[in-house]
Amino acid sequence: FVAGRYLGEIRDGWDIRGNANGGYLIAIAARAMAAASGRANPVTITAHYLAPGRPGPVTIDTEIVKSGKSFVTVTGSMRSNDKPMLQLLGSFTDIKPAGDVLLANGAPPDLPPVEECIGHAHRAETDWPPAFHGRVDLRLHPDDTAMEPEGPRSGKALVRGWFRLHDGERLDAIALLQASDAFPPTIFNANLPVAWVPTLELTVQVRSDPAPGWLRCVFTTRFVTDGLLEEDAELWDSTGRLVALSRQLALIPRVDS
Protein backbone atom coordinates (compact mmCIF):
# COMPACT_ATOMS: atom_id res chain seq x y z
CA PHE A 1 0.00 0.00 0.00
CA VAL A 2 1.23 3.47 -0.94
CA ALA A 3 -0.47 6.46 0.67
CA GLY A 4 -2.34 8.55 -1.89
CA ARG A 5 -2.24 5.82 -4.55
CA TYR A 6 -5.43 4.51 -6.13
CA LEU A 7 -6.01 1.68 -8.60
CA GLY A 8 -8.30 1.94 -11.59
CA GLU A 9 -9.00 0.35 -14.94
CA ILE A 10 -9.47 1.60 -18.48
CA ARG A 11 -12.20 -0.62 -19.82
CA ASP A 12 -12.83 -1.76 -23.38
CA GLY A 13 -15.33 0.22 -25.41
CA TRP A 14 -14.50 3.72 -24.11
CA ASP A 15 -12.10 4.41 -26.96
CA ILE A 16 -11.87 6.43 -30.15
CA ARG A 17 -10.30 3.95 -32.54
CA GLY A 18 -8.09 2.37 -29.91
CA ASN A 19 -7.34 5.37 -27.68
CA ALA A 20 -9.46 5.93 -24.57
CA ASN A 21 -11.60 9.06 -24.67
CA GLY A 22 -9.91 11.95 -22.87
CA GLY A 23 -12.92 12.90 -20.77
CA TYR A 24 -13.26 9.29 -19.63
CA LEU A 25 -9.64 9.32 -18.44
CA ILE A 26 -10.18 12.57 -16.51
CA ALA A 27 -13.28 11.10 -14.86
CA ILE A 28 -11.30 8.05 -13.65
CA ALA A 29 -8.53 10.23 -12.24
CA ALA A 30 -10.99 12.72 -10.72
CA ARG A 31 -12.68 9.95 -8.71
CA ALA A 32 -9.33 9.16 -7.10
CA MET A 33 -8.52 12.83 -6.53
CA ALA A 34 -11.93 13.43 -4.94
CA ALA A 35 -11.38 10.48 -2.60
CA ALA A 36 -7.94 11.82 -1.65
CA SER A 37 -9.35 15.28 -0.99
CA GLY A 38 -12.29 14.08 1.08
CA ARG A 39 -14.50 16.39 -0.99
CA ALA A 40 -16.96 15.01 -3.51
CA ASN A 41 -17.24 17.72 -6.14
CA PRO A 42 -14.64 18.95 -8.63
CA VAL A 43 -14.74 22.72 -9.11
CA THR A 44 -11.94 22.96 -11.64
CA ILE A 45 -9.61 20.33 -13.04
CA THR A 46 -6.86 20.61 -15.63
CA ALA A 47 -5.34 17.60 -17.37
CA HIS A 48 -2.24 17.37 -19.55
CA TYR A 49 -2.18 14.34 -21.83
CA LEU A 50 1.18 12.60 -22.01
CA ALA A 51 0.35 9.32 -23.76
CA PRO A 52 -2.71 7.52 -25.19
CA GLY A 53 -4.83 5.43 -22.83
CA ARG A 54 -5.19 1.73 -23.60
CA PRO A 55 -7.43 -0.84 -21.89
CA GLY A 56 -5.96 -2.24 -18.71
CA PRO A 57 -5.09 -1.33 -15.13
CA VAL A 58 -3.87 2.14 -14.16
CA THR A 59 -2.57 3.76 -11.00
CA ILE A 60 -3.43 7.28 -9.90
CA ASP A 61 -1.00 8.88 -7.46
CA THR A 62 -2.44 11.85 -5.59
CA GLU A 63 -0.99 14.56 -3.37
CA ILE A 64 -2.76 17.27 -1.40
CA VAL A 65 -1.34 20.67 -2.36
CA LYS A 66 -3.52 22.72 -0.02
CA SER A 67 -6.47 21.94 2.24
CA GLY A 68 -8.67 24.91 3.16
CA LYS A 69 -12.13 25.45 4.60
CA SER A 70 -13.82 25.66 1.22
CA PHE A 71 -11.52 23.91 -1.25
CA VAL A 72 -8.92 21.16 -1.32
CA THR A 73 -6.39 21.30 -4.18
CA VAL A 74 -4.92 18.01 -5.34
CA THR A 75 -2.46 16.81 -7.95
CA GLY A 76 -3.01 13.53 -9.75
CA SER A 77 -0.75 11.42 -11.94
CA MET A 78 -2.20 8.55 -13.96
CA ARG A 79 0.21 5.85 -15.07
CA SER A 80 -0.08 2.63 -17.06
CA ASN A 81 2.65 -0.02 -16.80
CA ASP A 82 4.62 2.61 -14.86
CA LYS A 83 4.50 5.00 -17.82
CA PRO A 84 2.97 8.47 -17.36
CA MET A 85 -0.32 9.00 -19.19
CA LEU A 86 -2.06 11.97 -17.57
CA GLN A 87 -0.99 14.76 -15.20
CA LEU A 88 -3.74 16.66 -13.39
CA LEU A 89 -4.37 19.52 -10.97
CA GLY A 90 -7.80 20.02 -9.45
CA SER A 91 -9.75 21.75 -6.69
CA PHE A 92 -12.61 19.99 -4.91
CA THR A 93 -15.35 21.09 -2.51
CA ASP A 94 -18.45 19.92 -0.67
CA ILE A 95 -20.02 23.38 -0.62
CA LYS A 96 -23.17 23.66 -2.69
CA PRO A 97 -23.58 26.77 -4.87
CA ALA A 98 -25.90 29.48 -3.59
CA GLY A 99 -28.12 29.14 -6.65
CA ASP A 100 -28.27 32.83 -7.46
CA VAL A 101 -27.49 34.00 -11.02
CA LEU A 102 -25.89 37.43 -10.73
CA LEU A 103 -24.89 37.79 -14.40
CA ALA A 104 -25.59 35.66 -17.44
CA ASN A 105 -24.52 36.95 -20.84
CA GLY A 106 -25.46 33.73 -22.58
CA ALA A 107 -28.14 31.07 -22.91
CA PRO A 108 -28.41 27.38 -23.76
CA PRO A 109 -27.87 26.53 -27.44
CA ASP A 110 -30.98 26.51 -29.60
CA LEU A 111 -31.51 22.84 -30.43
CA PRO A 112 -34.28 20.93 -32.18
CA PRO A 113 -36.06 18.35 -30.01
CA VAL A 114 -33.93 15.31 -29.15
CA GLU A 115 -35.88 13.07 -31.52
CA GLU A 116 -35.10 15.42 -34.43
CA CYS A 117 -31.35 15.42 -33.78
CA ILE A 118 -28.91 12.89 -35.19
CA GLY A 119 -27.84 9.89 -33.12
CA HIS A 120 -25.02 7.55 -34.07
CA ALA A 121 -24.89 3.98 -32.81
CA HIS A 122 -21.51 2.23 -32.92
CA ARG A 123 -21.21 -0.23 -35.82
CA ALA A 124 -18.56 -2.86 -35.07
CA GLU A 125 -18.29 -3.97 -38.68
CA THR A 126 -17.10 -0.53 -39.80
CA ASP A 127 -15.65 0.75 -36.50
CA TRP A 128 -17.54 3.97 -37.12
CA PRO A 129 -18.76 5.78 -35.18
CA PRO A 130 -16.11 4.98 -32.54
CA ALA A 131 -16.81 2.41 -29.82
CA PHE A 132 -17.07 5.24 -27.28
CA HIS A 133 -20.39 6.27 -28.82
CA GLY A 134 -21.87 2.97 -27.74
CA ARG A 135 -21.29 4.05 -24.13
CA VAL A 136 -23.01 7.45 -24.16
CA ASP A 137 -26.01 8.94 -25.90
CA LEU A 138 -25.18 11.85 -28.22
CA ARG A 139 -27.67 13.59 -30.49
CA LEU A 140 -26.15 16.13 -32.87
CA HIS A 141 -27.85 19.20 -34.29
CA PRO A 142 -28.74 18.33 -37.92
CA ASP A 143 -26.53 21.18 -39.14
CA ASP A 144 -23.51 19.90 -37.19
CA THR A 145 -23.22 16.31 -38.35
CA ALA A 146 -19.44 16.17 -38.37
CA MET A 147 -19.55 12.58 -37.12
CA GLU A 148 -19.92 10.97 -40.53
CA PRO A 149 -16.62 10.91 -42.50
CA GLU A 150 -18.42 11.61 -45.79
CA GLY A 151 -21.19 13.74 -44.32
CA PRO A 152 -21.87 17.38 -45.18
CA ARG A 153 -19.83 20.15 -43.55
CA SER A 154 -21.38 23.42 -42.44
CA GLY A 155 -18.09 25.27 -42.83
CA LYS A 156 -18.36 26.45 -39.20
CA ALA A 157 -16.15 25.16 -36.39
CA LEU A 158 -19.24 24.51 -34.30
CA VAL A 159 -20.87 21.43 -32.76
CA ARG A 160 -24.14 21.47 -30.81
CA GLY A 161 -26.15 18.63 -29.36
CA TRP A 162 -27.71 16.67 -26.54
CA PHE A 163 -25.83 14.41 -24.09
CA ARG A 164 -26.79 11.84 -21.50
CA LEU A 165 -25.48 8.56 -20.10
CA HIS A 166 -26.96 5.23 -21.10
CA ASP A 167 -29.42 3.16 -19.07
CA GLY A 168 -30.79 6.12 -17.16
CA GLU A 169 -27.58 6.64 -15.18
CA ARG A 170 -27.76 9.93 -13.28
CA LEU A 171 -25.40 12.70 -14.33
CA ASP A 172 -23.20 14.12 -11.57
CA ALA A 173 -20.27 16.53 -11.39
CA ILE A 174 -17.78 13.82 -12.41
CA ALA A 175 -19.93 12.92 -15.41
CA LEU A 176 -19.67 16.53 -16.59
CA LEU A 177 -15.93 15.94 -17.02
CA GLN A 178 -16.79 13.12 -19.39
CA ALA A 179 -19.40 15.16 -21.27
CA SER A 180 -16.92 17.98 -21.88
CA ASP A 181 -14.95 15.74 -24.24
CA ALA A 182 -17.70 13.54 -25.65
CA PHE A 183 -18.57 15.31 -28.90
CA PRO A 184 -16.75 15.17 -32.25
CA PRO A 185 -14.16 17.93 -32.73
CA THR A 186 -15.57 21.23 -33.95
CA ILE A 187 -12.97 21.40 -36.67
CA PHE A 188 -14.52 18.38 -38.40
CA ASN A 189 -17.38 20.66 -39.47
CA ALA A 190 -15.01 23.21 -41.03
CA ASN A 191 -13.66 22.73 -44.52
CA LEU A 192 -10.04 22.37 -43.43
CA PRO A 193 -7.48 19.62 -44.19
CA VAL A 194 -7.55 18.06 -40.71
CA ALA A 195 -7.95 14.35 -39.97
CA TRP A 196 -7.59 14.13 -36.20
CA VAL A 197 -6.98 16.45 -33.24
CA PRO A 198 -4.99 14.94 -30.34
CA THR A 199 -5.59 16.80 -27.08
CA LEU A 200 -2.68 18.45 -25.29
CA GLU A 201 -4.60 19.95 -22.37
CA LEU A 202 -8.19 20.09 -21.16
CA THR A 203 -9.58 22.28 -18.36
CA VAL A 204 -13.12 21.79 -17.04
CA GLN A 205 -14.84 24.16 -14.61
CA VAL A 206 -17.90 22.74 -12.84
CA ARG A 207 -20.45 25.30 -11.64
CA SER A 208 -23.17 23.00 -10.32
CA ASP A 209 -24.44 19.44 -10.24
CA PRO A 210 -26.76 18.97 -13.23
CA ALA A 211 -30.47 18.36 -12.85
CA PRO A 212 -31.75 15.00 -14.14
CA GLY A 213 -32.23 14.74 -17.88
CA TRP A 214 -30.37 15.67 -21.04
CA LEU A 215 -27.54 18.18 -21.21
CA ARG A 216 -27.57 20.84 -23.94
CA CYS A 217 -24.00 21.28 -25.18
CA VAL A 218 -22.25 23.68 -27.53
CA PHE A 219 -18.61 23.57 -28.66
CA THR A 220 -16.90 26.34 -30.63
CA THR A 221 -13.48 27.12 -32.08
CA ARG A 222 -12.40 30.61 -33.11
CA PHE A 223 -8.69 30.23 -33.88
CA VAL A 224 -6.77 27.56 -35.76
CA THR A 225 -3.23 28.88 -35.89
CA ASP A 226 0.37 27.67 -35.69
CA GLY A 227 -0.62 24.01 -35.57
CA LEU A 228 -2.99 24.44 -32.61
CA LEU A 229 -6.67 25.05 -31.95
CA GLU A 230 -8.81 25.80 -28.91
CA GLU A 231 -12.24 24.31 -28.34
CA ASP A 232 -14.57 26.03 -25.86
CA ALA A 233 -17.64 24.31 -24.44
CA GLU A 234 -20.74 25.23 -22.49
CA LEU A 235 -22.85 22.55 -20.82
CA TRP A 236 -26.41 23.41 -19.73
CA ASP A 237 -28.73 21.14 -17.78
CA SER A 238 -32.42 20.36 -18.34
CA THR A 239 -33.50 23.38 -16.28
CA GLY A 240 -31.51 25.78 -18.48
CA ARG A 241 -28.75 26.27 -15.91
CA LEU A 242 -25.09 26.51 -16.93
CA VAL A 243 -23.39 23.61 -15.12
CA ALA A 244 -19.92 23.45 -16.71
CA LEU A 245 -17.46 25.23 -18.99
CA SER A 246 -14.37 23.79 -20.61
CA ARG A 247 -11.46 24.72 -22.84
CA GLN A 248 -9.33 22.24 -24.74
CA LEU A 249 -6.03 22.81 -26.53
CA ALA A 250 -5.38 20.39 -29.39
CA LEU A 251 -2.91 19.74 -32.17
CA ILE A 252 -3.98 19.82 -35.80
CA PRO A 253 -1.96 17.29 -37.81
CA ARG A 254 -2.71 17.71 -41.50
CA VAL A 255 -4.15 15.03 -43.74
CA ASP A 256 -1.45 13.27 -45.76
CA SER A 257 -1.64 14.35 -49.38
mmCIF file of C-alpha atoms in Angstrom:
data_model
loop_
_atom_site.group_PDB
_atom_site.id
_atom_site.type_symbol
_atom_site.label_atom_id
_atom_site.label_comp_id
_atom_site.label_asym_id
_atom_site.label_seq_id
_atom_site.Cartn_x
_atom_site.Cartn_y
_atom_site.Cartn_z
ATOM 1 C CA PHE A 1 0.000 0.000 0.000
ATOM 2 C CA VAL A 2 1.234 3.475 -0.938
ATOM 3 C CA ALA A 3 -0.471 6.463 0.672
ATOM 4 C CA GLY A 4 -2.339 8.550 -1.886
ATOM 5 C CA ARG A 5 -2.245 5.817 -4.552
ATOM 6 C CA TYR A 6 -5.431 4.508 -6.132
ATOM 7 C CA LEU A 7 -6.005 1.681 -8.598
ATOM 8 C CA GLY A 8 -8.301 1.936 -11.588
ATOM 9 C CA GLU A 9 -9.000 0.354 -14.937
ATOM 10 C CA ILE A 10 -9.473 1.602 -18.476
ATOM 11 C CA ARG A 11 -12.203 -0.623 -19.825
ATOM 12 C CA ASP A 12 -12.832 -1.763 -23.381
ATOM 13 C CA GLY A 13 -15.328 0.216 -25.412
ATOM 14 C CA TRP A 14 -14.503 3.716 -24.115
ATOM 15 C CA ASP A 15 -12.101 4.415 -26.963
ATOM 16 C CA ILE A 16 -11.874 6.431 -30.153
ATOM 17 C CA ARG A 17 -10.304 3.952 -32.539
ATOM 18 C CA GLY A 18 -8.087 2.367 -29.912
ATOM 19 C CA ASN A 19 -7.340 5.370 -27.684
ATOM 20 C CA ALA A 20 -9.458 5.927 -24.575
ATOM 21 C CA ASN A 21 -11.604 9.060 -24.670
ATOM 22 C CA GLY A 22 -9.905 11.945 -22.873
ATOM 23 C CA GLY A 23 -12.922 12.903 -20.767
ATOM 24 C CA TYR A 24 -13.260 9.288 -19.630
ATOM 25 C CA LEU A 25 -9.636 9.321 -18.442
ATOM 26 C CA ILE A 26 -10.177 12.565 -16.513
ATOM 27 C CA ALA A 27 -13.277 11.097 -14.856
ATOM 28 C CA ILE A 28 -11.300 8.050 -13.646
ATOM 29 C CA ALA A 29 -8.531 10.228 -12.237
ATOM 30 C CA ALA A 30 -10.991 12.717 -10.723
ATOM 31 C CA ARG A 31 -12.684 9.948 -8.713
ATOM 32 C CA ALA A 32 -9.335 9.157 -7.104
ATOM 33 C CA MET A 33 -8.519 12.828 -6.526
ATOM 34 C CA ALA A 34 -11.928 13.428 -4.940
ATOM 35 C CA ALA A 35 -11.376 10.479 -2.603
ATOM 36 C CA ALA A 36 -7.943 11.823 -1.649
ATOM 37 C CA SER A 37 -9.354 15.283 -0.994
ATOM 38 C CA GLY A 38 -12.287 14.077 1.081
ATOM 39 C CA ARG A 39 -14.498 16.387 -0.994
ATOM 40 C CA ALA A 40 -16.961 15.011 -3.505
ATOM 41 C CA ASN A 41 -17.241 17.722 -6.140
ATOM 42 C CA PRO A 42 -14.637 18.954 -8.634
ATOM 43 C CA VAL A 43 -14.741 22.719 -9.108
ATOM 44 C CA THR A 44 -11.937 22.959 -11.638
ATOM 45 C CA ILE A 45 -9.615 20.327 -13.040
ATOM 46 C CA THR A 46 -6.858 20.609 -15.628
ATOM 47 C CA ALA A 47 -5.339 17.598 -17.367
ATOM 48 C CA HIS A 48 -2.236 17.369 -19.547
ATOM 49 C CA TYR A 49 -2.183 14.342 -21.831
ATOM 50 C CA LEU A 50 1.175 12.600 -22.008
ATOM 51 C CA ALA A 51 0.350 9.317 -23.758
ATOM 52 C CA PRO A 52 -2.711 7.525 -25.189
ATOM 53 C CA GLY A 53 -4.828 5.434 -22.827
ATOM 54 C CA ARG A 54 -5.190 1.727 -23.595
ATOM 55 C CA PRO A 55 -7.431 -0.842 -21.894
ATOM 56 C CA GLY A 56 -5.958 -2.238 -18.706
ATOM 57 C CA PRO A 57 -5.091 -1.335 -15.129
ATOM 58 C CA VAL A 58 -3.872 2.140 -14.162
ATOM 59 C CA THR A 59 -2.574 3.755 -11.003
ATOM 60 C CA ILE A 60 -3.427 7.280 -9.897
ATOM 61 C CA ASP A 61 -0.998 8.881 -7.458
ATOM 62 C CA THR A 62 -2.444 11.853 -5.594
ATOM 63 C CA GLU A 63 -0.991 14.557 -3.371
ATOM 64 C CA ILE A 64 -2.763 17.274 -1.396
ATOM 65 C CA VAL A 65 -1.341 20.672 -2.356
ATOM 66 C CA LYS A 66 -3.524 22.721 -0.017
ATOM 67 C CA SER A 67 -6.472 21.943 2.238
ATOM 68 C CA GLY A 68 -8.667 24.909 3.158
ATOM 69 C CA LYS A 69 -12.128 25.446 4.602
ATOM 70 C CA SER A 70 -13.815 25.658 1.218
ATOM 71 C CA PHE A 71 -11.520 23.906 -1.248
ATOM 72 C CA VAL A 72 -8.917 21.157 -1.324
ATOM 73 C CA THR A 73 -6.387 21.302 -4.179
ATOM 74 C CA VAL A 74 -4.924 18.013 -5.337
ATOM 75 C CA THR A 75 -2.465 16.808 -7.953
ATOM 76 C CA GLY A 76 -3.005 13.528 -9.752
ATOM 77 C CA SER A 77 -0.745 11.423 -11.940
ATOM 78 C CA MET A 78 -2.202 8.548 -13.960
ATOM 79 C CA ARG A 79 0.215 5.848 -15.072
ATOM 80 C CA SER A 80 -0.084 2.628 -17.062
ATOM 81 C CA ASN A 81 2.654 -0.015 -16.805
ATOM 82 C CA ASP A 82 4.615 2.610 -14.855
ATOM 83 C CA LYS A 83 4.504 4.998 -17.819
ATOM 84 C CA PRO A 84 2.967 8.471 -17.362
ATOM 85 C CA MET A 85 -0.320 8.998 -19.188
ATOM 86 C CA LEU A 86 -2.059 11.969 -17.572
ATOM 87 C CA GLN A 87 -0.992 14.759 -15.198
ATOM 88 C CA LEU A 88 -3.741 16.665 -13.388
ATOM 89 C CA LEU A 89 -4.369 19.518 -10.968
ATOM 90 C CA GLY A 90 -7.796 20.023 -9.448
ATOM 91 C CA SER A 91 -9.746 21.754 -6.694
ATOM 92 C CA PHE A 92 -12.608 19.987 -4.910
ATOM 93 C CA THR A 93 -15.351 21.086 -2.509
ATOM 94 C CA ASP A 94 -18.445 19.918 -0.667
ATOM 95 C CA ILE A 95 -20.017 23.376 -0.616
ATOM 96 C CA LYS A 96 -23.166 23.664 -2.686
ATOM 97 C CA PRO A 97 -23.581 26.767 -4.869
ATOM 98 C CA ALA A 98 -25.899 29.475 -3.587
ATOM 99 C CA GLY A 99 -28.116 29.136 -6.652
ATOM 100 C CA ASP A 100 -28.270 32.834 -7.462
ATOM 101 C CA VAL A 101 -27.493 34.001 -11.017
ATOM 102 C CA LEU A 102 -25.888 37.434 -10.731
ATOM 103 C CA LEU A 103 -24.885 37.792 -14.400
ATOM 104 C CA ALA A 104 -25.593 35.655 -17.444
ATOM 105 C CA ASN A 105 -24.520 36.952 -20.840
ATOM 106 C CA GLY A 106 -25.463 33.730 -22.577
ATOM 107 C CA ALA A 107 -28.139 31.074 -22.914
ATOM 108 C CA PRO A 108 -28.405 27.380 -23.761
ATOM 109 C CA PRO A 109 -27.875 26.534 -27.439
ATOM 110 C CA ASP A 110 -30.978 26.510 -29.601
ATOM 111 C CA LEU A 111 -31.507 22.838 -30.426
ATOM 112 C CA PRO A 112 -34.279 20.935 -32.180
ATOM 113 C CA PRO A 113 -36.058 18.349 -30.007
ATOM 114 C CA VAL A 114 -33.932 15.310 -29.146
ATOM 115 C CA GLU A 115 -35.884 13.066 -31.521
ATOM 116 C CA GLU A 116 -35.103 15.425 -34.429
ATOM 117 C CA CYS A 117 -31.351 15.418 -33.781
ATOM 118 C CA ILE A 118 -28.911 12.892 -35.186
ATOM 119 C CA GLY A 119 -27.837 9.888 -33.116
ATOM 120 C CA HIS A 120 -25.022 7.548 -34.069
ATOM 121 C CA ALA A 121 -24.886 3.977 -32.809
ATOM 122 C CA HIS A 122 -21.508 2.226 -32.916
ATOM 123 C CA ARG A 123 -21.207 -0.233 -35.816
ATOM 124 C CA ALA A 124 -18.561 -2.862 -35.065
ATOM 125 C CA GLU A 125 -18.289 -3.972 -38.685
ATOM 126 C CA THR A 126 -17.096 -0.526 -39.798
ATOM 127 C CA ASP A 127 -15.645 0.749 -36.498
ATOM 128 C CA TRP A 128 -17.538 3.967 -37.122
ATOM 129 C CA PRO A 129 -18.758 5.779 -35.179
ATOM 130 C CA PRO A 130 -16.112 4.979 -32.540
ATOM 131 C CA ALA A 131 -16.809 2.414 -29.822
ATOM 132 C CA PHE A 132 -17.070 5.239 -27.284
ATOM 133 C CA HIS A 133 -20.391 6.268 -28.819
ATOM 134 C CA GLY A 134 -21.869 2.969 -27.742
ATOM 135 C CA ARG A 135 -21.288 4.050 -24.131
ATOM 136 C CA VAL A 136 -23.012 7.447 -24.158
ATOM 137 C CA ASP A 137 -26.012 8.940 -25.905
ATOM 138 C CA LEU A 138 -25.177 11.851 -28.223
ATOM 139 C CA ARG A 139 -27.673 13.591 -30.494
ATOM 140 C CA LEU A 140 -26.153 16.134 -32.874
ATOM 141 C CA HIS A 141 -27.848 19.202 -34.291
ATOM 142 C CA PRO A 142 -28.743 18.328 -37.920
ATOM 143 C CA ASP A 143 -26.527 21.181 -39.142
ATOM 144 C CA ASP A 144 -23.512 19.903 -37.188
ATOM 145 C CA THR A 145 -23.218 16.306 -38.354
ATOM 146 C CA ALA A 146 -19.439 16.168 -38.365
ATOM 147 C CA MET A 147 -19.553 12.584 -37.124
ATOM 148 C CA GLU A 148 -19.924 10.974 -40.535
ATOM 149 C CA PRO A 149 -16.618 10.910 -42.497
ATOM 150 C CA GLU A 150 -18.417 11.609 -45.786
ATOM 151 C CA GLY A 151 -21.191 13.737 -44.325
ATOM 152 C CA PRO A 152 -21.871 17.381 -45.183
ATOM 153 C CA ARG A 153 -19.832 20.151 -43.551
ATOM 154 C CA SER A 154 -21.382 23.417 -42.441
ATOM 155 C CA GLY A 155 -18.091 25.273 -42.827
ATOM 156 C CA LYS A 156 -18.358 26.449 -39.203
ATOM 157 C CA ALA A 157 -16.150 25.163 -36.385
ATOM 158 C CA LEU A 158 -19.243 24.515 -34.296
ATOM 159 C CA VAL A 159 -20.873 21.434 -32.762
ATOM 160 C CA ARG A 160 -24.142 21.465 -30.811
ATOM 161 C CA GLY A 161 -26.146 18.630 -29.361
ATOM 162 C CA TRP A 162 -27.709 16.673 -26.535
ATOM 163 C CA PHE A 163 -25.827 14.411 -24.091
ATOM 164 C CA ARG A 164 -26.794 11.840 -21.501
ATOM 165 C CA LEU A 165 -25.481 8.563 -20.100
ATOM 166 C CA HIS A 166 -26.956 5.229 -21.097
ATOM 167 C CA ASP A 167 -29.416 3.156 -19.068
ATOM 168 C CA GLY A 168 -30.787 6.121 -17.161
ATOM 169 C CA GLU A 169 -27.581 6.636 -15.181
ATOM 170 C CA ARG A 170 -27.758 9.931 -13.276
ATOM 171 C CA LEU A 171 -25.398 12.698 -14.327
ATOM 172 C CA ASP A 172 -23.197 14.122 -11.571
ATOM 173 C CA ALA A 173 -20.266 16.533 -11.390
ATOM 174 C CA ILE A 174 -17.778 13.823 -12.411
ATOM 175 C CA ALA A 175 -19.931 12.916 -15.415
ATOM 176 C CA LEU A 176 -19.672 16.529 -16.590
ATOM 177 C CA LEU A 177 -15.926 15.943 -17.015
ATOM 178 C CA GLN A 178 -16.790 13.124 -19.388
ATOM 179 C CA ALA A 179 -19.402 15.157 -21.268
ATOM 180 C CA SER A 180 -16.917 17.976 -21.883
ATOM 181 C CA ASP A 181 -14.949 15.738 -24.239
ATOM 182 C CA ALA A 182 -17.705 13.535 -25.646
ATOM 183 C CA PHE A 183 -18.575 15.308 -28.902
ATOM 184 C CA PRO A 184 -16.752 15.168 -32.248
ATOM 185 C CA PRO A 185 -14.164 17.929 -32.726
ATOM 186 C CA THR A 186 -15.572 21.231 -33.953
ATOM 187 C CA ILE A 187 -12.965 21.400 -36.674
ATOM 188 C CA PHE A 188 -14.523 18.378 -38.404
ATOM 189 C CA ASN A 189 -17.377 20.662 -39.474
ATOM 190 C CA ALA A 190 -15.012 23.215 -41.031
ATOM 191 C CA ASN A 191 -13.658 22.733 -44.519
ATOM 192 C CA LEU A 192 -10.041 22.367 -43.433
ATOM 193 C CA PRO A 193 -7.479 19.616 -44.187
ATOM 194 C CA VAL A 194 -7.553 18.060 -40.705
ATOM 195 C CA ALA A 195 -7.945 14.353 -39.974
ATOM 196 C CA TRP A 196 -7.593 14.134 -36.200
ATOM 197 C CA VAL A 197 -6.980 16.452 -33.239
ATOM 198 C CA PRO A 198 -4.992 14.941 -30.344
ATOM 199 C CA THR A 199 -5.595 16.797 -27.084
ATOM 200 C CA LEU A 200 -2.678 18.452 -25.288
ATOM 201 C CA GLU A 201 -4.602 19.951 -22.372
ATOM 202 C CA LEU A 202 -8.192 20.092 -21.156
ATOM 203 C CA THR A 203 -9.584 22.276 -18.362
ATOM 204 C CA VAL A 204 -13.117 21.792 -17.038
ATOM 205 C CA GLN A 205 -14.841 24.156 -14.606
ATOM 206 C CA VAL A 206 -17.895 22.743 -12.840
ATOM 207 C CA ARG A 207 -20.451 25.297 -11.637
ATOM 208 C CA SER A 208 -23.170 23.003 -10.323
ATOM 209 C CA ASP A 209 -24.442 19.438 -10.245
ATOM 210 C CA PRO A 210 -26.762 18.966 -13.226
ATOM 211 C CA ALA A 211 -30.475 18.356 -12.848
ATOM 212 C CA PRO A 212 -31.754 15.000 -14.141
ATOM 213 C CA GLY A 213 -32.229 14.741 -17.882
ATOM 214 C CA TRP A 214 -30.369 15.670 -21.043
ATOM 215 C CA LEU A 215 -27.540 18.184 -21.215
ATOM 216 C CA ARG A 216 -27.567 20.838 -23.941
ATOM 217 C CA CYS A 217 -24.002 21.281 -25.183
ATOM 218 C CA VAL A 218 -22.247 23.681 -27.532
ATOM 219 C CA PHE A 219 -18.606 23.572 -28.656
ATOM 220 C CA THR A 220 -16.905 26.343 -30.629
ATOM 221 C CA THR A 221 -13.477 27.116 -32.082
ATOM 222 C CA ARG A 222 -12.395 30.608 -33.110
ATOM 223 C CA PHE A 223 -8.692 30.229 -33.879
ATOM 224 C CA VAL A 224 -6.769 27.556 -35.761
ATOM 225 C CA THR A 225 -3.225 28.882 -35.885
ATOM 226 C CA ASP A 226 0.366 27.669 -35.689
ATOM 227 C CA GLY A 227 -0.619 24.013 -35.573
ATOM 228 C CA LEU A 228 -2.991 24.443 -32.612
ATOM 229 C CA LEU A 229 -6.672 25.049 -31.954
ATOM 230 C CA GLU A 230 -8.808 25.799 -28.912
ATOM 231 C CA GLU A 231 -12.240 24.313 -28.340
ATOM 232 C CA ASP A 232 -14.569 26.031 -25.857
ATOM 233 C CA ALA A 233 -17.639 24.308 -24.437
ATOM 234 C CA GLU A 234 -20.744 25.234 -22.486
ATOM 235 C CA LEU A 235 -22.853 22.547 -20.820
ATOM 236 C CA TRP A 236 -26.415 23.408 -19.733
ATOM 237 C CA ASP A 237 -28.729 21.135 -17.777
ATOM 238 C CA SER A 238 -32.416 20.358 -18.336
ATOM 239 C CA THR A 239 -33.498 23.384 -16.278
ATOM 240 C CA GLY A 240 -31.512 25.776 -18.479
ATOM 241 C CA ARG A 241 -28.750 26.268 -15.906
ATOM 242 C CA LEU A 242 -25.094 26.514 -16.933
ATOM 243 C CA VAL A 243 -23.391 23.610 -15.124
ATOM 244 C CA ALA A 244 -19.915 23.448 -16.714
ATOM 245 C CA LEU A 245 -17.457 25.233 -18.991
ATOM 246 C CA SER A 246 -14.372 23.792 -20.612
ATOM 247 C CA ARG A 247 -11.463 24.718 -22.843
ATOM 248 C CA GLN A 248 -9.330 22.239 -24.741
ATOM 249 C CA LEU A 249 -6.033 22.811 -26.533
ATOM 250 C CA ALA A 250 -5.379 20.394 -29.389
ATOM 251 C CA LEU A 251 -2.909 19.743 -32.167
ATOM 252 C CA ILE A 252 -3.981 19.821 -35.800
ATOM 253 C CA PRO A 253 -1.956 17.287 -37.811
ATOM 254 C CA ARG A 254 -2.706 17.712 -41.496
ATOM 255 C CA VAL A 255 -4.154 15.033 -43.739
ATOM 256 C CA ASP A 256 -1.451 13.274 -45.763
ATOM 257 C CA SER A 257 -1.643 14.347 -49.377
#
